[in-house]
Tab-separated table of C-alpha atoms in Angstrom:
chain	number	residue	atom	x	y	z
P	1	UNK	CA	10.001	-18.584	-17.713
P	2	UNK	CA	12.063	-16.133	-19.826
P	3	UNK	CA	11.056	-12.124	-19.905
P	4	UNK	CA	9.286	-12.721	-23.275
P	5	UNK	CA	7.584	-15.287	-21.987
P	6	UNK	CA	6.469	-13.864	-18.780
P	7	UNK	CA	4.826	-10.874	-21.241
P	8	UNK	CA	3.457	-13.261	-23.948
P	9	UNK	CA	1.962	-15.102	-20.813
P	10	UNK	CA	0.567	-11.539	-19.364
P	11	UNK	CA	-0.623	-10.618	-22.811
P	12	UNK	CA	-3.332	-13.729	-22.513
P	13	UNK	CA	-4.127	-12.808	-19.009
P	14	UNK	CA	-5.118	-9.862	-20.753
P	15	UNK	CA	-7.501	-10.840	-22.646
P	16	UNK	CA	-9.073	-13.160	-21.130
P	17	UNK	CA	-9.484	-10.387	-18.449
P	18	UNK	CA	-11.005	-7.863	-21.631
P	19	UNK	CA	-13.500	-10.402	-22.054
P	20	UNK	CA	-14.506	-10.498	-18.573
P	21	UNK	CA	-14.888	-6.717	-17.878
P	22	UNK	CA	-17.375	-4.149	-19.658
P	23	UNK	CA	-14.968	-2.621	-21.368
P	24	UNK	CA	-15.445	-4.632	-24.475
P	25	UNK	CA	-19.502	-4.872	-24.051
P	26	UNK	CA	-19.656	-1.152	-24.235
P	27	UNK	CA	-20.997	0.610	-27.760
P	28	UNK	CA	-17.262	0.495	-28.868
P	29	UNK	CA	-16.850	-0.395	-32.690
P	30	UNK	CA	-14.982	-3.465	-33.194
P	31	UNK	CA	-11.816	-1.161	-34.577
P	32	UNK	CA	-12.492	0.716	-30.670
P	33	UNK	CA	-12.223	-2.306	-29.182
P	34	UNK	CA	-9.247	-4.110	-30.969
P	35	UNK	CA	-7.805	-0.356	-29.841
P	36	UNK	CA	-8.875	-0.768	-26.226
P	37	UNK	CA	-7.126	-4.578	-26.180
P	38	UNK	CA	-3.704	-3.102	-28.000
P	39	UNK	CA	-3.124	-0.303	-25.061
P	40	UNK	CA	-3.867	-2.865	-22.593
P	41	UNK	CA	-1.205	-5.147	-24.495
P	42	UNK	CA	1.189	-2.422	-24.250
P	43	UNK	CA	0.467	-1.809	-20.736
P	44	UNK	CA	1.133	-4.867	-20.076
P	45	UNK	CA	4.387	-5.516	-21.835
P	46	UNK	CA	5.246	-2.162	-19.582
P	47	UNK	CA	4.238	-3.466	-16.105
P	48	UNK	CA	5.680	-6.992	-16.266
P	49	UNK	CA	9.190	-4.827	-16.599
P	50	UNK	CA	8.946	-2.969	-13.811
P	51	UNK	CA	7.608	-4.963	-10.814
P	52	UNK	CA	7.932	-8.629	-9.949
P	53	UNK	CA	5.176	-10.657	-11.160
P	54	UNK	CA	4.360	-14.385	-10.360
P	55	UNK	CA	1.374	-16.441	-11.286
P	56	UNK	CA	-0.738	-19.527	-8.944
P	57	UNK	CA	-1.385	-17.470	-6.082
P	58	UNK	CA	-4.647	-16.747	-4.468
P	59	UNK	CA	-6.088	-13.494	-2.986
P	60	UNK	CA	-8.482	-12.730	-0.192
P	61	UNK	CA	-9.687	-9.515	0.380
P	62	UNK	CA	-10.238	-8.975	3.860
P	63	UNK	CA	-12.150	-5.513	4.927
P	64	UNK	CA	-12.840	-5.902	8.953
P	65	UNK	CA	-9.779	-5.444	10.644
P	66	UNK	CA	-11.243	-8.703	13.131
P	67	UNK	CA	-10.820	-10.641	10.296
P	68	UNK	CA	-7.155	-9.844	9.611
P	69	UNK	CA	-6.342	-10.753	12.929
P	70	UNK	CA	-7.599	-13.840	13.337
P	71	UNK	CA	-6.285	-14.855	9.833
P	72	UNK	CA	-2.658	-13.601	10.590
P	73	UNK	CA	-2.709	-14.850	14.305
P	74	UNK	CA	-3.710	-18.354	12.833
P	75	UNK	CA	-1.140	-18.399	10.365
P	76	UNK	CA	1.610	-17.272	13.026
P	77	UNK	CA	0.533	-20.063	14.980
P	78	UNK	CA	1.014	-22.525	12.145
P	79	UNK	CA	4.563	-20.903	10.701
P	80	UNK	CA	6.992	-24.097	10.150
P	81	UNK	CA	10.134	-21.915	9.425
P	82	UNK	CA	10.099	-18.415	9.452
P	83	UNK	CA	8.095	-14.998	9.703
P	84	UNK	CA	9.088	-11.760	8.158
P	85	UNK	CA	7.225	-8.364	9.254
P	86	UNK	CA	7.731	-4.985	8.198
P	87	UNK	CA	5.314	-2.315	9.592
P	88	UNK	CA	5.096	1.100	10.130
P	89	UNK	CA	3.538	1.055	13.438
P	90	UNK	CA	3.435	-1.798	16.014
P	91	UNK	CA	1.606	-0.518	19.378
P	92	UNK	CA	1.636	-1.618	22.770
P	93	UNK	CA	-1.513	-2.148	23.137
P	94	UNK	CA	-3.962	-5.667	23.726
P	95	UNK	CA	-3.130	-6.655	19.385
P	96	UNK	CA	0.266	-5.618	19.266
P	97	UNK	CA	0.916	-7.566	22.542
P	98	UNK	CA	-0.954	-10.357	21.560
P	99	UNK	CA	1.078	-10.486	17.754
P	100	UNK	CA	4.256	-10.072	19.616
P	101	UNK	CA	3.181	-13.103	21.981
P	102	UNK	CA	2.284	-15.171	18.711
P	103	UNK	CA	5.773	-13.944	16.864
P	104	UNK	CA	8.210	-15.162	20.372
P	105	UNK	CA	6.069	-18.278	20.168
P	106	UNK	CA	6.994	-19.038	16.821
P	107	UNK	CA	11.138	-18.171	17.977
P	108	UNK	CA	10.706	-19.998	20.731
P	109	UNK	CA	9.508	-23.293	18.616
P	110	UNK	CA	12.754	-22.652	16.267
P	111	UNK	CA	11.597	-20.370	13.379
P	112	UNK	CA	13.302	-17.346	12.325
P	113	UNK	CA	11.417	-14.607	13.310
P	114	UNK	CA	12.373	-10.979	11.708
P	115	UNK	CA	10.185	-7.884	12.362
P	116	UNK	CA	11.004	-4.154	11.384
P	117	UNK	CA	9.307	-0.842	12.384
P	118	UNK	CA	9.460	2.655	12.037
P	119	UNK	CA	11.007	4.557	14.665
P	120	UNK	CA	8.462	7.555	13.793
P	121	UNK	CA	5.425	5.125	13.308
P	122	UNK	CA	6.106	2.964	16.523
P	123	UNK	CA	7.391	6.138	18.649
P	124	UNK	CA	5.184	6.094	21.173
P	125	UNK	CA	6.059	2.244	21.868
P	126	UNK	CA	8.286	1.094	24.283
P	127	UNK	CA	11.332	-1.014	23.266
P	128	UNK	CA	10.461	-2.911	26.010
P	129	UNK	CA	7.902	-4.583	24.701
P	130	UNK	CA	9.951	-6.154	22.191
P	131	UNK	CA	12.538	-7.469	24.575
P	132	UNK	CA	11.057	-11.100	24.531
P	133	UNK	CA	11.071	-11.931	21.066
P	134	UNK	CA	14.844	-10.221	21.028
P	135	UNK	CA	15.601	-12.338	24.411
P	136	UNK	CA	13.937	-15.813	22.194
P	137	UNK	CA	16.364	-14.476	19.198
P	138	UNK	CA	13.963	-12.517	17.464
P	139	UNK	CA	15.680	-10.279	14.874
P	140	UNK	CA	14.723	-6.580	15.926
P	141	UNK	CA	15.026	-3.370	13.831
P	142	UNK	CA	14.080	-0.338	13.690
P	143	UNK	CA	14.049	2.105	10.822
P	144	UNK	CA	15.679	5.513	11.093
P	145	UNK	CA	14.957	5.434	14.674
P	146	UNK	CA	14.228	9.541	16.348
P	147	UNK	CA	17.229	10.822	17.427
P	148	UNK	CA	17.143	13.764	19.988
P	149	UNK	CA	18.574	15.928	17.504
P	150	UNK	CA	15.660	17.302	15.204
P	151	UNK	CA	17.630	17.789	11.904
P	152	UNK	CA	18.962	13.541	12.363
P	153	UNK	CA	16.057	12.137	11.476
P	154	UNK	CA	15.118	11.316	8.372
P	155	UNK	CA	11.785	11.723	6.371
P	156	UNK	CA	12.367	8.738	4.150
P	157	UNK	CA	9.786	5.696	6.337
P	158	UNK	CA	9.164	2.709	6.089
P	159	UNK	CA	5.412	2.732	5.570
P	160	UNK	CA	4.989	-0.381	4.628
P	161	UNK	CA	2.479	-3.195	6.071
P	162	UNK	CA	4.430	-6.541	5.081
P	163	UNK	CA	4.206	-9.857	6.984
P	164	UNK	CA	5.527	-12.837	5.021
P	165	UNK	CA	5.197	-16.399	6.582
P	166	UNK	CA	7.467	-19.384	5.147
P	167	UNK	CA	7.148	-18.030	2.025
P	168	UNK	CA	3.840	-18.899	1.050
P	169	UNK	CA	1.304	-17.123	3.123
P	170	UNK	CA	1.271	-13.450	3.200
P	171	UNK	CA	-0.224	-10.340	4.353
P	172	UNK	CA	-0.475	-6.538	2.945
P	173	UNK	CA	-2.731	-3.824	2.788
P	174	UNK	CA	-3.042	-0.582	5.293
P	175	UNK	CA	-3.581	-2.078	8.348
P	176	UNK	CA	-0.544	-1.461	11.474
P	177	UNK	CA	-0.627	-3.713	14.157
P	178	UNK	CA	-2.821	-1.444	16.402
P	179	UNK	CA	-6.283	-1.809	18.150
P	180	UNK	CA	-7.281	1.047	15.524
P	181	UNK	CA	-7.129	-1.349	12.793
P	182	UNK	CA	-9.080	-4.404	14.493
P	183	UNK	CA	-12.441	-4.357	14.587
P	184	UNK	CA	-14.648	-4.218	17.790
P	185	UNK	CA	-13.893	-7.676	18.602
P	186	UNK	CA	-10.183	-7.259	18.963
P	187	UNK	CA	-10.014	-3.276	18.901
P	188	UNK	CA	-11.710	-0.176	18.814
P	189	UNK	CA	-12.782	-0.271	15.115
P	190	UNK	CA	-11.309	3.069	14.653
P	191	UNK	CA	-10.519	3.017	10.785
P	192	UNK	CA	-12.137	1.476	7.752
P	193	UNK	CA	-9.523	0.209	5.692
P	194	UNK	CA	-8.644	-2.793	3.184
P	195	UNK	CA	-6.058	-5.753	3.822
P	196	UNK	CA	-5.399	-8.332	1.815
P	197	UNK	CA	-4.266	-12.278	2.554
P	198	UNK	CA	-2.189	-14.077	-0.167
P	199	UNK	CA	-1.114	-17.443	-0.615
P	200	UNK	CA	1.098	-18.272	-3.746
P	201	UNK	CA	4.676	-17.427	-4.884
P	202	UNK	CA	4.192	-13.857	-5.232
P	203	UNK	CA	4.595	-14.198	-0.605
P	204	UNK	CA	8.689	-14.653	-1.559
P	205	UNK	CA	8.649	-11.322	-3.548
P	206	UNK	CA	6.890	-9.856	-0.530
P	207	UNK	CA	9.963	-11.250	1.974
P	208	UNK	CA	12.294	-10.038	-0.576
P	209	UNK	CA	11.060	-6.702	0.096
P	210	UNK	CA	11.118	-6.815	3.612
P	211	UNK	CA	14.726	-8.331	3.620
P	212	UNK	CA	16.168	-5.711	1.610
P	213	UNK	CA	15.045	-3.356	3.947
P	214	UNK	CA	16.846	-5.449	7.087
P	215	UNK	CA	19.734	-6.089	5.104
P	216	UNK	CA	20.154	-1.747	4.658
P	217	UNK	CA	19.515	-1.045	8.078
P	218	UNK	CA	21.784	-4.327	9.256
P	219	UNK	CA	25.026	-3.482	7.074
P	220	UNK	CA	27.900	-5.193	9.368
P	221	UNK	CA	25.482	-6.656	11.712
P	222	UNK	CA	26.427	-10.491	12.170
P	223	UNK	CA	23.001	-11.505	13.363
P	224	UNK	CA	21.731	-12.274	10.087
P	225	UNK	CA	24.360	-14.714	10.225
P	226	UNK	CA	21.958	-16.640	12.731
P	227	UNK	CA	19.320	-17.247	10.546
P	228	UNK	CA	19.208	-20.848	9.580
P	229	UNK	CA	17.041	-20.644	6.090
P	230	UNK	CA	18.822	-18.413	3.431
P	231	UNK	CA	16.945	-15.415	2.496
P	232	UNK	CA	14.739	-16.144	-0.667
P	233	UNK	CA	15.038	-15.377	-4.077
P	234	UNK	CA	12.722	-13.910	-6.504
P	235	UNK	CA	10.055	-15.817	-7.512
P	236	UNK	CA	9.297	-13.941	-10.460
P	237	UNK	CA	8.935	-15.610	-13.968
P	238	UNK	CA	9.009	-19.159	-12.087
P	239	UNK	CA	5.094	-20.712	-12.303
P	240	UNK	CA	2.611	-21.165	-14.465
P	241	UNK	CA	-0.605	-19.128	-15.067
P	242	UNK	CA	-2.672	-22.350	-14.984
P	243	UNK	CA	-4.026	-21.754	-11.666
P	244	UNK	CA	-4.452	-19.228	-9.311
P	245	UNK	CA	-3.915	-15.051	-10.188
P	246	UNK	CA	-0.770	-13.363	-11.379
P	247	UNK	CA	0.305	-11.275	-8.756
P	248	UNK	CA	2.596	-8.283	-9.101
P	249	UNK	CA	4.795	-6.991	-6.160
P	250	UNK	CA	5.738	-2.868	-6.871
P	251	UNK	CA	7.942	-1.178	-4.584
P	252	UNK	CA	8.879	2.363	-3.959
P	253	UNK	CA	12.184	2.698	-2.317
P	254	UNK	CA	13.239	6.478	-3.876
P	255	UNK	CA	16.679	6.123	-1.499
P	256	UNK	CA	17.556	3.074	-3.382
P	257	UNK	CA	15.854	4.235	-6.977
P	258	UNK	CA	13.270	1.740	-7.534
P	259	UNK	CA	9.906	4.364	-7.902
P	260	UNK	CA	7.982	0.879	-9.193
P	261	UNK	CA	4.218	2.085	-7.236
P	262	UNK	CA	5.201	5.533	-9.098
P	263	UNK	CA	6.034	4.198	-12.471
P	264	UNK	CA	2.992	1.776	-12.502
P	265	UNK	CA	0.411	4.475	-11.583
P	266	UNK	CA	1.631	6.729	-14.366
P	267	UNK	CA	1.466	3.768	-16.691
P	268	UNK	CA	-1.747	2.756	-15.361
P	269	UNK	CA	-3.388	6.453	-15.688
P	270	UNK	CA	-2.415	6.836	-18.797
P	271	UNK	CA	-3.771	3.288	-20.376
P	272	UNK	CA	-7.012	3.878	-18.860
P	273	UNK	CA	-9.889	4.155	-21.294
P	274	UNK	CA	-13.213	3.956	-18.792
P	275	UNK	CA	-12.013	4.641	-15.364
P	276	UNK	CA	-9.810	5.134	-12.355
P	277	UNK	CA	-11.289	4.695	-9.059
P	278	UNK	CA	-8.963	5.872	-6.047
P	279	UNK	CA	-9.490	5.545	-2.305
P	280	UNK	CA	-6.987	7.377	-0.402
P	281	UNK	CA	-7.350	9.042	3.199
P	282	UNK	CA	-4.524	11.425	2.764
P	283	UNK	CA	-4.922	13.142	-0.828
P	284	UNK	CA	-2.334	15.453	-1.526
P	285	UNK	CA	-0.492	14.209	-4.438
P	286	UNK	CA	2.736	15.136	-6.022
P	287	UNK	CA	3.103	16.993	-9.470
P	288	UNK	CA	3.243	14.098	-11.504
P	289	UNK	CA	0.779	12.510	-10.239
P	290	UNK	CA	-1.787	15.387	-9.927
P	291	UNK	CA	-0.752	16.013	-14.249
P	292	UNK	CA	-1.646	12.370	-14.804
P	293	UNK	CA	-5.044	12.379	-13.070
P	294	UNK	CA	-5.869	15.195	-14.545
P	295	UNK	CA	-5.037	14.303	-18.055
P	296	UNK	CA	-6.861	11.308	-17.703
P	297	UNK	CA	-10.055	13.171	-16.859
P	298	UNK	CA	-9.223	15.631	-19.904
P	299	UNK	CA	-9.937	12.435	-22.389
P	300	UNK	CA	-12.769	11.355	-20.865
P	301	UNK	CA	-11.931	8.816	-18.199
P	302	UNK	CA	-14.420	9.020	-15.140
P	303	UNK	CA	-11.594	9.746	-12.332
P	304	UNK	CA	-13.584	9.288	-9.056
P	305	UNK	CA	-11.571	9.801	-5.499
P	306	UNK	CA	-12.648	8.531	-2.165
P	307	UNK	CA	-10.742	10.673	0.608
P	308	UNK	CA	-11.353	11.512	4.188
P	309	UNK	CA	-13.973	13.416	5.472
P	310	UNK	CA	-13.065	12.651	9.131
P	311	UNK	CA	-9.254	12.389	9.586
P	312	UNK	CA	-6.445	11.316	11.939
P	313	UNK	CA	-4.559	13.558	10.086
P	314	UNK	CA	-6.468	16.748	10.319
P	315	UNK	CA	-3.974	19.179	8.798
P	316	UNK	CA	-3.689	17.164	5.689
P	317	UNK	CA	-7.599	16.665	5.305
P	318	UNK	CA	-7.687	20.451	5.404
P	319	UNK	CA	-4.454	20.585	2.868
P	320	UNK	CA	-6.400	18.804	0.690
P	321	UNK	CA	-9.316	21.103	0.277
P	322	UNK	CA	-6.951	23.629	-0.739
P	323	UNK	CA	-6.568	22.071	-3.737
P	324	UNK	CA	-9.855	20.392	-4.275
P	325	UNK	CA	-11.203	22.658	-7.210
P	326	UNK	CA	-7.823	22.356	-9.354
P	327	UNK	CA	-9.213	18.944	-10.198
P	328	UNK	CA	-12.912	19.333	-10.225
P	329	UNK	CA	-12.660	21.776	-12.790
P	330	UNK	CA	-11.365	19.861	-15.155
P	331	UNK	CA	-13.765	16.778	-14.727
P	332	UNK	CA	-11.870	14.931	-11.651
P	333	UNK	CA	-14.800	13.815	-9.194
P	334	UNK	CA	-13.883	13.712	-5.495
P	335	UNK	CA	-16.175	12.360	-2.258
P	336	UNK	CA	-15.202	12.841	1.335
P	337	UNK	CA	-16.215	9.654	3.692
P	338	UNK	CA	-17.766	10.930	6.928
P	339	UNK	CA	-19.178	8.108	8.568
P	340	UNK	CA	-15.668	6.697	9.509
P	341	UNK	CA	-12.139	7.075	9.639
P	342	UNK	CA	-10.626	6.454	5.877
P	343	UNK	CA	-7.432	4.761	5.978
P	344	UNK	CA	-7.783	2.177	2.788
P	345	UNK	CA	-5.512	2.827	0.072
P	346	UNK	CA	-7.210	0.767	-3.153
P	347	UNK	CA	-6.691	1.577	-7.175
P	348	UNK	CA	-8.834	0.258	-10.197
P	349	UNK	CA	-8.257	0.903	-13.819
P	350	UNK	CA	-11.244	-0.675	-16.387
P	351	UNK	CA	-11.816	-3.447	-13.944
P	352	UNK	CA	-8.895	-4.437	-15.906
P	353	UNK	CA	-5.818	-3.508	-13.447
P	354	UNK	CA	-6.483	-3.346	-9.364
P	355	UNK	CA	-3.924	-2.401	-6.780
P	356	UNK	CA	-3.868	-2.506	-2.685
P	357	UNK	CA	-0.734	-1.510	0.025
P	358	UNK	CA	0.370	0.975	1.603
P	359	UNK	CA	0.838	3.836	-1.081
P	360	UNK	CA	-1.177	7.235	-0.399
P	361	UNK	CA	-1.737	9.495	-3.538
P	362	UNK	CA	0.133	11.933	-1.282
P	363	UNK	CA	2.950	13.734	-0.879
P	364	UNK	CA	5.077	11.525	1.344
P	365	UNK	CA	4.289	8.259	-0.653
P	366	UNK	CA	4.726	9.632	-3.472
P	367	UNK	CA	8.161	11.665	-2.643
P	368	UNK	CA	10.115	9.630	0.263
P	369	UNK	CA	8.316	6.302	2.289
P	370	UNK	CA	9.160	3.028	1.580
P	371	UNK	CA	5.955	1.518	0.265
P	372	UNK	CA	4.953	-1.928	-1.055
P	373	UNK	CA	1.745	-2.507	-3.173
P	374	UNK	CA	0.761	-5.659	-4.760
P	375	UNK	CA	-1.472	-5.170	-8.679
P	376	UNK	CA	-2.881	-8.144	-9.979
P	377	UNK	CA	-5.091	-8.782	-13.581
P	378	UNK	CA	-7.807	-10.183	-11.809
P	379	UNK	CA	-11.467	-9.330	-13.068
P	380	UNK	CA	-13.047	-10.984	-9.900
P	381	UNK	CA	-10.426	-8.637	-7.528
P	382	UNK	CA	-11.355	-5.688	-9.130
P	383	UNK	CA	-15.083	-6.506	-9.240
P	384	UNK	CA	-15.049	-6.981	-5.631
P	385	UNK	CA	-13.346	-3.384	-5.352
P	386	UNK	CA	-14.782	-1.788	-7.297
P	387	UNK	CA	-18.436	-3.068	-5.790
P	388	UNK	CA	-17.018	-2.018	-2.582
P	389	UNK	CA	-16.080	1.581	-4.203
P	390	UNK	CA	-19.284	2.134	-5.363
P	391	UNK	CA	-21.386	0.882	-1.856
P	392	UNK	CA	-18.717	3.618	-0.146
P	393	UNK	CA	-19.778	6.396	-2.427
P	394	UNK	CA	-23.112	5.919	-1.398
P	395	UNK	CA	-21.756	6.569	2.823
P	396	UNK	CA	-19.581	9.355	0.753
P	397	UNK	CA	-20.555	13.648	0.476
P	398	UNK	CA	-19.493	14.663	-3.134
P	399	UNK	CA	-17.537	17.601	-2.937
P	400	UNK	CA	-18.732	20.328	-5.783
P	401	UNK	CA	-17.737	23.852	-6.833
P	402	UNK	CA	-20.031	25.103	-5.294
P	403	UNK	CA	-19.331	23.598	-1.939
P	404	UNK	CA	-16.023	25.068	-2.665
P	405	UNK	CA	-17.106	28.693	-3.255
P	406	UNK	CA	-19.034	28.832	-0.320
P	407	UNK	CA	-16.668	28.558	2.267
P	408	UNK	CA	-15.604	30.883	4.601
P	409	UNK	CA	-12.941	33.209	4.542
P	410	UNK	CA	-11.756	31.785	8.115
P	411	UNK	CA	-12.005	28.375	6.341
P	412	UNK	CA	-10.300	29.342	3.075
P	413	UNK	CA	-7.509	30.767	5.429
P	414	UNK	CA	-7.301	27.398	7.505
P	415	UNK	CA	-7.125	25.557	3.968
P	416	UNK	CA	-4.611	27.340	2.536
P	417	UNK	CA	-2.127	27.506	5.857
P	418	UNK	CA	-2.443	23.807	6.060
P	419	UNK	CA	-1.428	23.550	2.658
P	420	UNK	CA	1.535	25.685	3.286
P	421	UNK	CA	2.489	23.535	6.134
P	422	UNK	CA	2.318	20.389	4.400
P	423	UNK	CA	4.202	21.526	1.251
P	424	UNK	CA	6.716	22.537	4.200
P	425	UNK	CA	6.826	19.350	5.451
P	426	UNK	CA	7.127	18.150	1.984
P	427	UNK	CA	9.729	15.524	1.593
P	428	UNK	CA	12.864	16.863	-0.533
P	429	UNK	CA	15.711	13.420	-1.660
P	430	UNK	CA	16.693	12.038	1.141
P	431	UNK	CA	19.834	9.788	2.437
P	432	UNK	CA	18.423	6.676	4.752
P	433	UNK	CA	19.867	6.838	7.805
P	434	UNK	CA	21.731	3.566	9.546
P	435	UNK	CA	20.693	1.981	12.293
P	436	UNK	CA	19.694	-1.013	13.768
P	437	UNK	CA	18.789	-3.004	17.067
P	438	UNK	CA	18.553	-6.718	17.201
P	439	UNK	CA	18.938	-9.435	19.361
P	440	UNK	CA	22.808	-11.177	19.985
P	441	UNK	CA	23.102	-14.476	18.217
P	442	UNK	CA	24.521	-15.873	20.772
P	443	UNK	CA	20.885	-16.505	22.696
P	444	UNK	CA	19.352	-19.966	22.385
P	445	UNK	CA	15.977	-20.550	21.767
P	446	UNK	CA	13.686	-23.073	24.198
P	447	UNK	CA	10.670	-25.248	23.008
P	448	UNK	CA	7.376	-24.319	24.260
């Protein structure tokens, strides 16, 4: 399918998707409605030129961490050519074991096997524990590893939560491979958070991602010479809408210019006519983004924010309530979750627009990590999230002005010097440093 033909094809999904929501049952005047359908059009025309979009694929929202482990440890287990992860943080502990068991299986049986981590994310785990899979073949990198010189590392991360298997089953969301993330089955149940398993064409744009990244951090490395299936091309523009979602991969790589998360969010923002409804557990966003949210409230959009009440991240929770009342006052509402750990990172526009990754409405997302989200038009997607939005509100404590005004001076103080020290730690543009382990090509792989 040509550009034009990709949009004209977005353009229906549109619609039909208008139809679906409330948007158009509301008590808009037909001239209010054709209105609400033309800056959706526009949107549209907009987002299908700056993120790869494909069409047939299916989504399942998965929101106990249990659940994402036994669907991606099945799907390891039936791989018939090759597996692609990129995470943040793999651990050394009883789930990152067991996926790194799975992954040397798959080597071990012939598939390529690629994984990438963060070297801050994944700094408390041993290299060791990836000597197997490197020993099987396994391709091995890590991203701007920690150097023992301070000002060497880079803030630019790879905070991204990719796994791409032969192309057509994929996984993204906010989960690491960590016992945190499982559920009590598997883990310790430690954060609430929001995955996502797809199956479709838009799993190629995923690898894509993930192989950019290894071919960055591999320049003049030979071992990607061993892998036997060339790397993928985009599948964008390439299948019909006639079943399945469209699916749109957005990527923010600032070192390499492709802001895609940030361009669609501003886009997104400003198109919305009903509402935007964020989860986020670190809430600290950048200028832009703070002018856009707020502008949207200004017109009458009901902007509603689900952050952390109870944090991993203390420091920035407290950062955050800093700035709290620069966006209630002018209409934005916020809720603090208390009864668990937030770490889901979800986006909704009119029940028209909905997008999932890795993306926090924070500084560090916004302003230097690699991130990867996937945005689909899918009414049934962003029914489900939003349902699930608006059962967490009910678990959530609204924060209000006067919350805000009654705070202590010794908490005021802590609020404020947190702030400072995150707009410290603020990331400025960045150069991506390069490095890279992997394992020699040389080393044959035996059947299991």
């Amino acid at each position: 399918m040509t550009s034009a033909a990709v949009t004209h094809t977005v353009e229906e999904v549109i619609e039909r998707v208008l139809s679906a929501t409330t948007l158009t049952r509301l008590s808009y005047s037909p001239i209010v409605q054709q209105r609400v359908i033309e800056r959706w059009r526009k949107a549209a025309r907009s987002l299908v030129k700056i993120g790869k979009i494909s069409f047939g694929n299916k989504l399942t929202l998965l929101r106990n961490g249990d659940d994402v482990f036994d669907e991606l440890w099945k799907s390891l287990r039936g791989a018939k050519q090759r597996v692609v992860m990129e995470m943040y943080t793999i651990s050394d502990d009883r789930v990152g074991k067991r996926t790194l068991n799975h992954l040397t299986s798959a080597r071990q049986q012939g598939k390529d096997v690629v994984v990438i981590y963060d070297g801050v994310g994944s700094v408390s785990t041993s290299s060791k524990v990836f000597e197997r899979l490197k020993f099987a073949g396994g391709v091995v990198s890590t991203f701007n590893p920690v150097s023992w010189f301070p000002w060497r590392v880079s803030m630019n991360r790879t905070h991204r939560k990719i796994v791409a298997i032969d192309d057509h089953i994929g996984f993204i969301g906010g989960m690491n491979i960590s016992t945190k993330y499982a559920g009590t089955r598997h883990g310790t149940g430690y954060f609430k958070d929001v995955h996502v398993k797809l199956e479709g064409p838009a799993v190629k744009d995923l690898a894509q991602v993930a192989y950019s990244s290894l071919r960055h951090i591999t320049r003049g490395d030979t071992s990607l010479a061993s892998l036997s299936v060339p790397l993928p091309s985009s599948s964008s523009y390439s299948y019909p809408p006639s079943q399945g979602i469209p699916i749109q991969v957005l990527d923010s790589n600032l070192v390499a210019n492709k802001p895609e998360i940030q361009r669609a969010f501003r886009r997104l923002i400003a198109t919305a006519t009903e509402h935007c409804y964020i989860t986020t557990p670190y809430f600290l966003p950048p200028k832009w983004l703070k002018r856009s949210l707020i502008k949207a409230a200004r017109r009458g959009v009901d902007v509603r924010i689900i952050t952390a009440g109870k944090s991993d991240v203390p420091m920035v929770m407290f950062a955050a309530q800093h700035i709290y009342s620069a966006f209630l006052k002018r209409g934005v509402k916020i809720y603090e979750m208390t009864d668990a750990t937030l770490h889901a990172k979800t986006f909704t526009v009119d029940g028209v627009y909905s997008c999932i990754g890795s993306f926090n409405f924070d500084f560090w997302s916004g302003l230097g990590n690699s991130e990867t989200n996937i945005g689909t038009f899918d009414p049934e997607t962003s029914a489900a999230l939003e349902q699930h939005f608006v059962e967490d509100i009910r678990k959530c404590r609204e924060v209000t002005l006067r919350d805000l005004n009654r705070r202590t001076y010794l908490a005021r103080l802590l609020h404020w010097s947190c702030y400072q020290a995150a707009c410290l730690m603020r990331p400025p543009k960045m150069k991506v440093a390069t490095t890279t382990t992997s394992s020699p090509s040389s080393t044959s792989s035996s059947a299991t």
